[in-house]
Coordinates of C-alpha atoms and ligand atoms in Angstrom, one line a residue:
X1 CA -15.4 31.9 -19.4
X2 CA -16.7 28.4 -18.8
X3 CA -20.9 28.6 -18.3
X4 CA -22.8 25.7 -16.1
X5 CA -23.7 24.6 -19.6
X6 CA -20.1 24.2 -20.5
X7 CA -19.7 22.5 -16.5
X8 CA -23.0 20.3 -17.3
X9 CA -21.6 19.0 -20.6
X10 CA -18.7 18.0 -19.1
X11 CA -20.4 16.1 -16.3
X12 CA -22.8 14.5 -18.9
X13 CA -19.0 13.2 -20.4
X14 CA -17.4 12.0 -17.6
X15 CA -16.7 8.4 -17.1
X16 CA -16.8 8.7 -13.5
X17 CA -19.8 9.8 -12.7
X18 CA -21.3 6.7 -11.9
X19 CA -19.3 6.7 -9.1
X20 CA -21.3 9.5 -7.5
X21 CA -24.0 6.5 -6.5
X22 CA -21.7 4.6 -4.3
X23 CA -22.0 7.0 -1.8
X24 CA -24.5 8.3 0.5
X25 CA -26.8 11.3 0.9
X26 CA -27.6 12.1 -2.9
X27 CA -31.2 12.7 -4.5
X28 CA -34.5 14.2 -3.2
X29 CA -34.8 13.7 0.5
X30 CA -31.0 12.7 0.9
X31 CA -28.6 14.7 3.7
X32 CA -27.5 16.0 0.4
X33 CA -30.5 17.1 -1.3
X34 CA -29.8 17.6 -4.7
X35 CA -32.1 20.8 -5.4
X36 CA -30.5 24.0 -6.0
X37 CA -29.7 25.0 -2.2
X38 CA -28.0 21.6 -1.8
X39 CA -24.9 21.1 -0.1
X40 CA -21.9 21.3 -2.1
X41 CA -18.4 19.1 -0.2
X42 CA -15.3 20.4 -1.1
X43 CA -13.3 19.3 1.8
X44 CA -12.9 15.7 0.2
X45 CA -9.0 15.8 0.5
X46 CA -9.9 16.4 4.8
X47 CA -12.4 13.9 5.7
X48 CA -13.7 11.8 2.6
X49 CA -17.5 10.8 2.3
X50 CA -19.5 8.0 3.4
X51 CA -19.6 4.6 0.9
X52 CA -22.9 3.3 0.4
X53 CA -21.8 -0.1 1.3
X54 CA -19.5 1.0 4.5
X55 CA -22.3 0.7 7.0
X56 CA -23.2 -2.8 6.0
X57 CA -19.5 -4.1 5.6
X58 CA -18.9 -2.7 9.1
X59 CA -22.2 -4.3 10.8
X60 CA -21.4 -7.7 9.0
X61 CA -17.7 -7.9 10.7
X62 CA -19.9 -6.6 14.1
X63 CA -22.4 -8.6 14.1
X64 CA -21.2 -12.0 12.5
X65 CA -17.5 -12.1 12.5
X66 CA -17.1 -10.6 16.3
X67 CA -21.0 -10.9 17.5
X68 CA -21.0 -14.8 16.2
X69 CA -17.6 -15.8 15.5
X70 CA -16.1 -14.1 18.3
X71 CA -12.7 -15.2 18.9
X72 CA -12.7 -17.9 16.3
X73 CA -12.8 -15.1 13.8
X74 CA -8.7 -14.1 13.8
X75 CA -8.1 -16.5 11.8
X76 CA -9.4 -14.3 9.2
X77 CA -8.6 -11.2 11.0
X78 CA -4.9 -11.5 11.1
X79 CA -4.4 -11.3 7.2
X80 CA -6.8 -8.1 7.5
X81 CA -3.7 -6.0 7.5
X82 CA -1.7 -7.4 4.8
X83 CA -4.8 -7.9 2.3
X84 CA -6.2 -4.9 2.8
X85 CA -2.4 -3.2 2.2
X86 CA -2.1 -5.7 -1.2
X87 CA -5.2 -4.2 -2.2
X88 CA -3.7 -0.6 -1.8
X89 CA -0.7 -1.5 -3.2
X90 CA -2.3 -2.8 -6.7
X91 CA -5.5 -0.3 -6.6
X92 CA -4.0 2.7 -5.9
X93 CA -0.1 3.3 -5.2
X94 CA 2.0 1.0 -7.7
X95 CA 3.2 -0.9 -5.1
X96 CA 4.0 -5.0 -5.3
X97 CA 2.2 -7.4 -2.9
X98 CA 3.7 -7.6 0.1
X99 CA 5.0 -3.8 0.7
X100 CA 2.3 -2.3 2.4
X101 CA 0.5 -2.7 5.7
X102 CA -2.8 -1.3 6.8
X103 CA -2.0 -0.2 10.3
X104 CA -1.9 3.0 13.5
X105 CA -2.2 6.2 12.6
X106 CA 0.0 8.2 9.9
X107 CA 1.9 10.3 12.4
X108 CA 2.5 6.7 14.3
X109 CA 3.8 5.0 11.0
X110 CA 5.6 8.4 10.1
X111 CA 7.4 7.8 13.4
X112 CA 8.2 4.0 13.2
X113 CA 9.9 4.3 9.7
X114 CA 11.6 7.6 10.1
X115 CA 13.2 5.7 13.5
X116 CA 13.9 2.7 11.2
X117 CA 15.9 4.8 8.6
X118 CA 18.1 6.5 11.1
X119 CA 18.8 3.4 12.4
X120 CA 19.6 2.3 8.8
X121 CA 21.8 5.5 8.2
X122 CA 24.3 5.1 11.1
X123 CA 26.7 7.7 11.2
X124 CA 25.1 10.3 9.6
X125 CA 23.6 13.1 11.6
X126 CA 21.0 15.6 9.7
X127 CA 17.4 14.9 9.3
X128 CA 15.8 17.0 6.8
X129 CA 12.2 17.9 6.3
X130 CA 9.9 21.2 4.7
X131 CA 9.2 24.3 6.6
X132 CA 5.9 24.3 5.3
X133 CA 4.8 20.7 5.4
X134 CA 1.9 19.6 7.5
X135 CA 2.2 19.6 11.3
X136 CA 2.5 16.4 12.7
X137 CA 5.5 15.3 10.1
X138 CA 7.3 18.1 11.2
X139 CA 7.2 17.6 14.8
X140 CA 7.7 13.8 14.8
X141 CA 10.9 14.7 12.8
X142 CA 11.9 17.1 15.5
X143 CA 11.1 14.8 18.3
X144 CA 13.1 12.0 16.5
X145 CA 15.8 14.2 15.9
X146 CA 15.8 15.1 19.7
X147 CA 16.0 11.8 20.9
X148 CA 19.3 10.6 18.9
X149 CA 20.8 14.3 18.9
X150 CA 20.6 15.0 15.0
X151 CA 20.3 18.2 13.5
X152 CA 17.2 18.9 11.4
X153 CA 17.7 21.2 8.2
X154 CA 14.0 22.4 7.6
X155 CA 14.0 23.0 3.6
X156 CA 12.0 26.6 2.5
X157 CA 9.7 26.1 -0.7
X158 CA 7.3 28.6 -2.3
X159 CA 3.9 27.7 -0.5
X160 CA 2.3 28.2 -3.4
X161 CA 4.1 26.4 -6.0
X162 CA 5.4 24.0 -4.0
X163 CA 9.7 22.4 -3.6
X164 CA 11.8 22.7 -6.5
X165 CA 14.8 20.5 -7.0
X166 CA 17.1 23.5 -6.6
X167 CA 15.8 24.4 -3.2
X168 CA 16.3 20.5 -2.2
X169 CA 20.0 20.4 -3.4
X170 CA 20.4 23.0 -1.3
X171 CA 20.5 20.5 2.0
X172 CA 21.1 17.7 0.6
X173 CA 25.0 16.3 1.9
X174 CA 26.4 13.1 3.0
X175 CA 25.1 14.1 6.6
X176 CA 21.6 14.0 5.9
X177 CA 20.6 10.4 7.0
X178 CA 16.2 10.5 5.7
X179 CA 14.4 12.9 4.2
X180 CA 10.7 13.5 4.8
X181 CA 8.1 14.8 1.8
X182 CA 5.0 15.3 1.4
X183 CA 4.1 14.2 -2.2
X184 CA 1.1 16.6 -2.5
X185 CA 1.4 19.8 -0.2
X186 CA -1.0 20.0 2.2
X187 CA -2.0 23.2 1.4
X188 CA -1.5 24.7 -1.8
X189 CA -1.9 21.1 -3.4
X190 CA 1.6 21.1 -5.1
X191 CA 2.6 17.9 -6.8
X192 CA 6.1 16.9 -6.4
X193 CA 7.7 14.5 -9.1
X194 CA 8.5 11.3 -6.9
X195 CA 10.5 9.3 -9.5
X196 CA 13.1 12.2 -9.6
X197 CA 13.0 13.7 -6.5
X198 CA 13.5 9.8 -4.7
X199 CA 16.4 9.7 -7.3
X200 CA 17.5 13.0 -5.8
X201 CA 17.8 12.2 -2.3
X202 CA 19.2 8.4 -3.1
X203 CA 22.3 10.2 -4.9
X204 CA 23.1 11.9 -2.3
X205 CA 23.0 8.4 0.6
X206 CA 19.9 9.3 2.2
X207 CA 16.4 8.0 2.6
X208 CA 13.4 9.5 1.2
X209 CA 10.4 8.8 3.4
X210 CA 7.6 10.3 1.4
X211 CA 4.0 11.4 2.8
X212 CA 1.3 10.3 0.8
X213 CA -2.2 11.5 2.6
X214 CA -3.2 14.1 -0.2
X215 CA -2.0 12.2 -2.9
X216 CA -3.1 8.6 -2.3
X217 CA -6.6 8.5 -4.2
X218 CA -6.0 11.7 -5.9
X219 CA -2.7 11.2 -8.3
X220 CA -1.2 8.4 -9.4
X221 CA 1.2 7.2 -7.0
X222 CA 4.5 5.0 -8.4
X223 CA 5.6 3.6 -5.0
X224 CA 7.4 1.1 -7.1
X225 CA 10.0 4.2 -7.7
X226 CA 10.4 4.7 -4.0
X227 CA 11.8 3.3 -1.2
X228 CA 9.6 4.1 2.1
X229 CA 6.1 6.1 2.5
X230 CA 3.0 6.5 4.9
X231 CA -0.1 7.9 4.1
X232 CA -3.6 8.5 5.2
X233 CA -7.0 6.3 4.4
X234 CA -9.6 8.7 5.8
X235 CA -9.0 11.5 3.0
X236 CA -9.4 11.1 -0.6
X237 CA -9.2 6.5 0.4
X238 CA -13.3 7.6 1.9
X239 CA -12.2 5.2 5.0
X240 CA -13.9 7.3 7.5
X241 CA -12.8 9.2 10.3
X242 CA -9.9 7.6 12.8
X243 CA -9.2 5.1 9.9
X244 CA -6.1 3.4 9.8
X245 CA -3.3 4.3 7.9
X246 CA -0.8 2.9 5.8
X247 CA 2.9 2.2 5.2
X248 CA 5.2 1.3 2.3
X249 CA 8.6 -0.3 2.9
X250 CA 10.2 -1.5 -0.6
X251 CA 10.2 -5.2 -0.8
X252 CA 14.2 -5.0 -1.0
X253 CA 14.4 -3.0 2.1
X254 CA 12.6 -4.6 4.7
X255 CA 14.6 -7.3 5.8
X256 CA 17.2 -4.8 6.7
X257 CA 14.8 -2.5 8.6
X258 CA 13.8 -2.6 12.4
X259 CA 11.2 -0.5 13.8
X260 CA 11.3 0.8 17.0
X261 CA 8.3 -0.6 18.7
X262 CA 9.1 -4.2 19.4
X263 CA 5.2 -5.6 19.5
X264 CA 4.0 -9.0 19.2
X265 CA 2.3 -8.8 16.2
X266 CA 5.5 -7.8 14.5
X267 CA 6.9 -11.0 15.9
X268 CA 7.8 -14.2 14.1
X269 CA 5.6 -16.8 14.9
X270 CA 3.9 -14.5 16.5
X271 CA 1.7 -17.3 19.1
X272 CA 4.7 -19.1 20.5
X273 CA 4.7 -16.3 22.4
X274 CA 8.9 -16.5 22.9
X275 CA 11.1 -15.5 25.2
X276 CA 12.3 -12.4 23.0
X277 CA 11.6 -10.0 20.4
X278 CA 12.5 -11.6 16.7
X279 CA 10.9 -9.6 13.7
X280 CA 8.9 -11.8 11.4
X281 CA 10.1 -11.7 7.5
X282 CA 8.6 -9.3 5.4
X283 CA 6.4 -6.0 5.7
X284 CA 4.5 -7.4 8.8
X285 CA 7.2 -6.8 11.0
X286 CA 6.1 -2.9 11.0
X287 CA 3.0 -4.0 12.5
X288 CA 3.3 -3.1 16.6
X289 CA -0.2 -4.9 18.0
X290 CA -3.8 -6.1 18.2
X291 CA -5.3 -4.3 14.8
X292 CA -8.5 -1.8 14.5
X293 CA -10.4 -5.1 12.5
X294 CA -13.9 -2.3 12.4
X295 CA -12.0 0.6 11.2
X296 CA -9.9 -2.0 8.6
X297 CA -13.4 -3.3 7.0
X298 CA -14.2 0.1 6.2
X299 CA -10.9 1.1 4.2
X300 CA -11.2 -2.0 2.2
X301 CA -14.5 -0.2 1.4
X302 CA -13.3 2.8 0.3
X303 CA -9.7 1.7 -1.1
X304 CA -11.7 -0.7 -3.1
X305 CA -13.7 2.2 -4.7
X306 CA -10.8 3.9 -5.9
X307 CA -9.1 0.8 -7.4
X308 CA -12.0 0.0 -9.3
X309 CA -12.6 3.5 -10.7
X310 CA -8.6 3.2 -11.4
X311 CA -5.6 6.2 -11.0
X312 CA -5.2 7.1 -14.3
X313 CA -9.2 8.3 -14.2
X314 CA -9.6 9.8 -11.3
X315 CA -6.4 11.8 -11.2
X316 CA -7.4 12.7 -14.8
X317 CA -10.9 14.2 -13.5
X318 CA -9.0 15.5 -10.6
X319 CA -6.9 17.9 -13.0
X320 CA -10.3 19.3 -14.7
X321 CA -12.3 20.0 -12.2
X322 CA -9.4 22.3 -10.2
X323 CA -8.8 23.0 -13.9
X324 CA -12.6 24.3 -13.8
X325 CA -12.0 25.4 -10.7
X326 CA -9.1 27.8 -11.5
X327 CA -10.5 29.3 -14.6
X328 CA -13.5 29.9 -13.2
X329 CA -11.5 31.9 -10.1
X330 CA -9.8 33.7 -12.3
X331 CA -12.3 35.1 -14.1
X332 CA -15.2 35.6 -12.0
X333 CA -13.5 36.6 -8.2
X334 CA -10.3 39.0 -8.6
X335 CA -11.0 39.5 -4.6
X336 CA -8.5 36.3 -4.5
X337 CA -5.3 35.4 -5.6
X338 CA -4.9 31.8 -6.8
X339 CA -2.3 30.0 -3.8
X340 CA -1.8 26.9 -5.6
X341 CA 0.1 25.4 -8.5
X342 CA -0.7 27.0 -12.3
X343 CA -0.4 24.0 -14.6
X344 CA -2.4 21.0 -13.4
X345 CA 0.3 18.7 -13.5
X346 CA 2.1 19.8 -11.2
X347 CA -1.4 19.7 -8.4
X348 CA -3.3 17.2 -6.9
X349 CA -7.1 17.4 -6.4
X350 CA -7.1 20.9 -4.1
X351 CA -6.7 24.3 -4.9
X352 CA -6.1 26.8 -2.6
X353 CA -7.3 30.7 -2.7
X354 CA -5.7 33.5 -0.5
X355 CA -8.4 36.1 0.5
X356 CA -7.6 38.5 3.8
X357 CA -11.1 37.4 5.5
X358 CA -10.0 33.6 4.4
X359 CA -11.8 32.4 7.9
X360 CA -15.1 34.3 7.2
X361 CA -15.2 33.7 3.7
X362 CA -15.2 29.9 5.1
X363 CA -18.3 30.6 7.2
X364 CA -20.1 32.4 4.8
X365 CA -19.6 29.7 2.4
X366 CA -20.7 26.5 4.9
X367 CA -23.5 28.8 5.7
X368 CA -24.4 28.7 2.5
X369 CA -23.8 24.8 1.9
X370 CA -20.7 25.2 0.4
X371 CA -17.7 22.9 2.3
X372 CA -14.4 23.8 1.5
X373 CA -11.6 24.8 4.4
X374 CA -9.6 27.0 6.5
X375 CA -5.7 26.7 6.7
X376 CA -3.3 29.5 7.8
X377 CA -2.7 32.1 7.1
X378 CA -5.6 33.0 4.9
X379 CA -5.8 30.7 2.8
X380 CA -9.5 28.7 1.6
X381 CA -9.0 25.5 0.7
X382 CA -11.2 23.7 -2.0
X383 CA -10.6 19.5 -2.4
X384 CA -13.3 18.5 -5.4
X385 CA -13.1 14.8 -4.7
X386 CA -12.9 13.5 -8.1
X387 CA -15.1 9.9 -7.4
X388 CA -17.9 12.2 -6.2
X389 CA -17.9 15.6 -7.2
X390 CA -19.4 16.9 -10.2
X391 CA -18.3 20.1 -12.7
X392 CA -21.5 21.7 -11.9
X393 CA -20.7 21.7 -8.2
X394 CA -17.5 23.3 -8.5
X395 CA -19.7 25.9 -11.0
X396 CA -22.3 26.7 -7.9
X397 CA -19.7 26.9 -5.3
X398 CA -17.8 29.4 -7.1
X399 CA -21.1 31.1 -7.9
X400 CA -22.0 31.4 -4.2
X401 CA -18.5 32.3 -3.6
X402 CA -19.1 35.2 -6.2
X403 CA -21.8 35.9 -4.6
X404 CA -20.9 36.5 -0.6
X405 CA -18.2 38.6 -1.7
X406 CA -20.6 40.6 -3.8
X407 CA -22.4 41.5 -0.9
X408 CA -19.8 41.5 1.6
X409 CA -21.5 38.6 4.0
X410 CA -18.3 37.4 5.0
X411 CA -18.1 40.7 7.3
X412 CA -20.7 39.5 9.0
X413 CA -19.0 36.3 10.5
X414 CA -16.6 36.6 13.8
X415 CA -12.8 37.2 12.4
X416 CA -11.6 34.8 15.6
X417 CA -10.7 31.3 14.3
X418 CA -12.7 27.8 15.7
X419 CA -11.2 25.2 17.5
X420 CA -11.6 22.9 14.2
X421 CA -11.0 24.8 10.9
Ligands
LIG1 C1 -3.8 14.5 7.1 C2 -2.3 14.4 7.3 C3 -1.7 13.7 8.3 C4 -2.6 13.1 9.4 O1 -1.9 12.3 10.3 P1 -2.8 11.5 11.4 O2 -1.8 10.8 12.2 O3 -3.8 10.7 10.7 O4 -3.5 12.5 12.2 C5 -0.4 13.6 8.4 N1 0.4 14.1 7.4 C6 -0.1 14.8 6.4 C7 0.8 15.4 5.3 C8 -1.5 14.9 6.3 O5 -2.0 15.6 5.3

């Protein structure tokens, strides 16, 4: 069984931890007090932590850019989008300049190229997505499907282990017009292989629309495999909360793809302000309008982190500390049952643990500075963010974990779930 020696010595080797600086609350006196009751965030993959140098790239586009420069300042502000998307596409998802666009919300994007594939799959009437993906994806699917009378074929997976390529055949036809994924699952973390699967789905004359949000920033992402994909900047990209998200349309694609909100800055030549709508070349015309130019300085923040400490690395650390993680759970809490992924190659950065009292378990442990979370049924989830988290944090949280269930203080918290989990 690993020892917090053993979790020490492989901090004291990582060539990430470095990275731990760039953001804020570390050290004596910090929000995150670094003596042994400190707080411990495992909830990286939900909301990711603060940048050291957000606050003042965010008060320089306040106070200079709008505060000095006020309207004079779009002319910088309009490439905001696109530069901030090239930077995403090089850093951190294997994508070529030009095929992503920092823009709305993920469920908003999810919704304006799952409309633009059904438009570019006329005649074909199925839209399939998994029963167990996150919320939102599923219901804009349904709600698309609704509006143009398709059918949606809702694909069953192990929630543990995550889709297999067998139970994807299974709905796969020559009536299923896009399919929508989730590269990483939501919940138990499982990694899909998007290469073959995108290779799956184009056989059979569909559209693959993958969800990135738990994968970007915690595996490497090859977008240059796949055709269309959305994703999130506020969890493992550390843009901050309400952050814009982002899209992908391959380069070879777009020109053949309409969206179905017809705004001006999707417009060619956008300031001759014409008599009708006429989508500008390239991925801009899946922007809709007027940007969030605050919310965008803070993802180039962020994104820029993770580019910098490169894919390849922090994957790699991602796999070792749920590695740590699992062995550590195995051996040390046989109240829970492991409710993710096995072999680290098939997970992203979070692992999840089923437990009956999974809700009070998740009080206890915030109570006791530990931050993981909640999802249902009964499930405690644990994201180790792999630019900030170190081996010996995963070795106290399971320790405190050991602990609560040791002395049952879980029983002591209300059984009835919060608004937020
Ligand atoms: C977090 C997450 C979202 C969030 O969508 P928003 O529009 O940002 O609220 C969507 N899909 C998946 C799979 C997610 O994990």
């Amino acid at each position: 069984m690993p020892s917090r020696d053993d979790a020490q010595r492989l901090d004291d080797a990582d060539p990430l931890a470095g990275f731990r600086d760039r953001f804020t609350g570390d050290g004596p006196g910090g929000l995150w007090d670094d003596g042994p009751a400190r707080r411990i965030y495992l909830d990286g993959n939900s909301l990711g932590r603060l940048p050291r140098a957000t606050p003042a790239a965010v008060a320089r586009v306040v106070e200079q850019e709008w505060g000095h420069g006020l309207v004079g300042s779009w002319s910088h502000w309009v490439g905001q989008a696109t530069r901030v998307g090239d930077l995403l596409a090089a850093g951190v998802l294997g994508a070529r300049p030009g095929e992503v666009l920092v823009a709305d919300s993920t469920s908003v994007n999810l919704y304006k190229l799952l409309q633009a594939g059904v438009a570019a799959r006329p005649g074909r009437d199925v839209l399939v997505c998994c029963a167990d993906d996150f919320p939102t994806d599923r219901y804009v699917v349904a709600g698309v499907a609704e509006q143009h009378g398709l059918a949606v074929r809702e694909v069953t997976a192990d929630v543990d282990t995550g889709l297999t390529a067998d139970d994807l055949a299974g709905v796969l036809d020559d009536r299923v017009a896009v399919v929508v994924l989730s590269l990483v699952a939501y919940r138990s973390g499982a990694l899909l292989d998007l290469p073959a699967v995108t290779e799956q789905v184009r056989r059979s004359g569909a559209l693959l629309l993958w969800d990135l949000s738990h994968a970007v920033g915690s595996v490497e992402v090859d977008l240059a495999a796949a055709d269309l994909a959305v994703g999130c900047t506020y969890k493992h990209l550390n843009g901050g909360p309400g952050a814009p998200a982002f899209l992908y349309v391959r380069r070879e694609l777009q020109g053949s793809m309409r969206q179905p909100i017809q705004g001006w800055f999707g417009q060619r030549d956008q300031f001759a302000m014409g008599p009708a709508y006429e989508p500008t070349e390239g991925v801009e015309r899946f922007a809709v309008g007027t940007p969030p130019v605050l919310a965008t300085a803070a993802v180039e923040v962020g994104a820029g982190i993770s580019a910098e400490a490169g894919m390849p690395a922090v994957a790699a650390k991602g796999r070792a500390l749920t590695d740590l993680l699992v062995a550590l759970v195995d051996e040390r809490v046989p109240q829970v049952r492991l409710a993710s992924p096995r072999a680290a190659h098939r997970r992203g950065a979070h692992v999840s643990v089923e437990h009956p009292q999974a809700w009070q378990l998740t009080q206890a442990l915030v109570d006791r500075g530990v931050v993981p979370d909640f999802r249902t049924p009964d499930r405690v989830r644990f994201g180790p963010a792999p630019l900030y988290t170190r081996f010996v944090d995963v070795w106290d949280a399971v320790d405190r974990l050991v602990d609560v269930l040791a002395t049952d203080a879980h029983l002591g918290y209300p059984a009835e779930r919060a608004r937020v989990t």
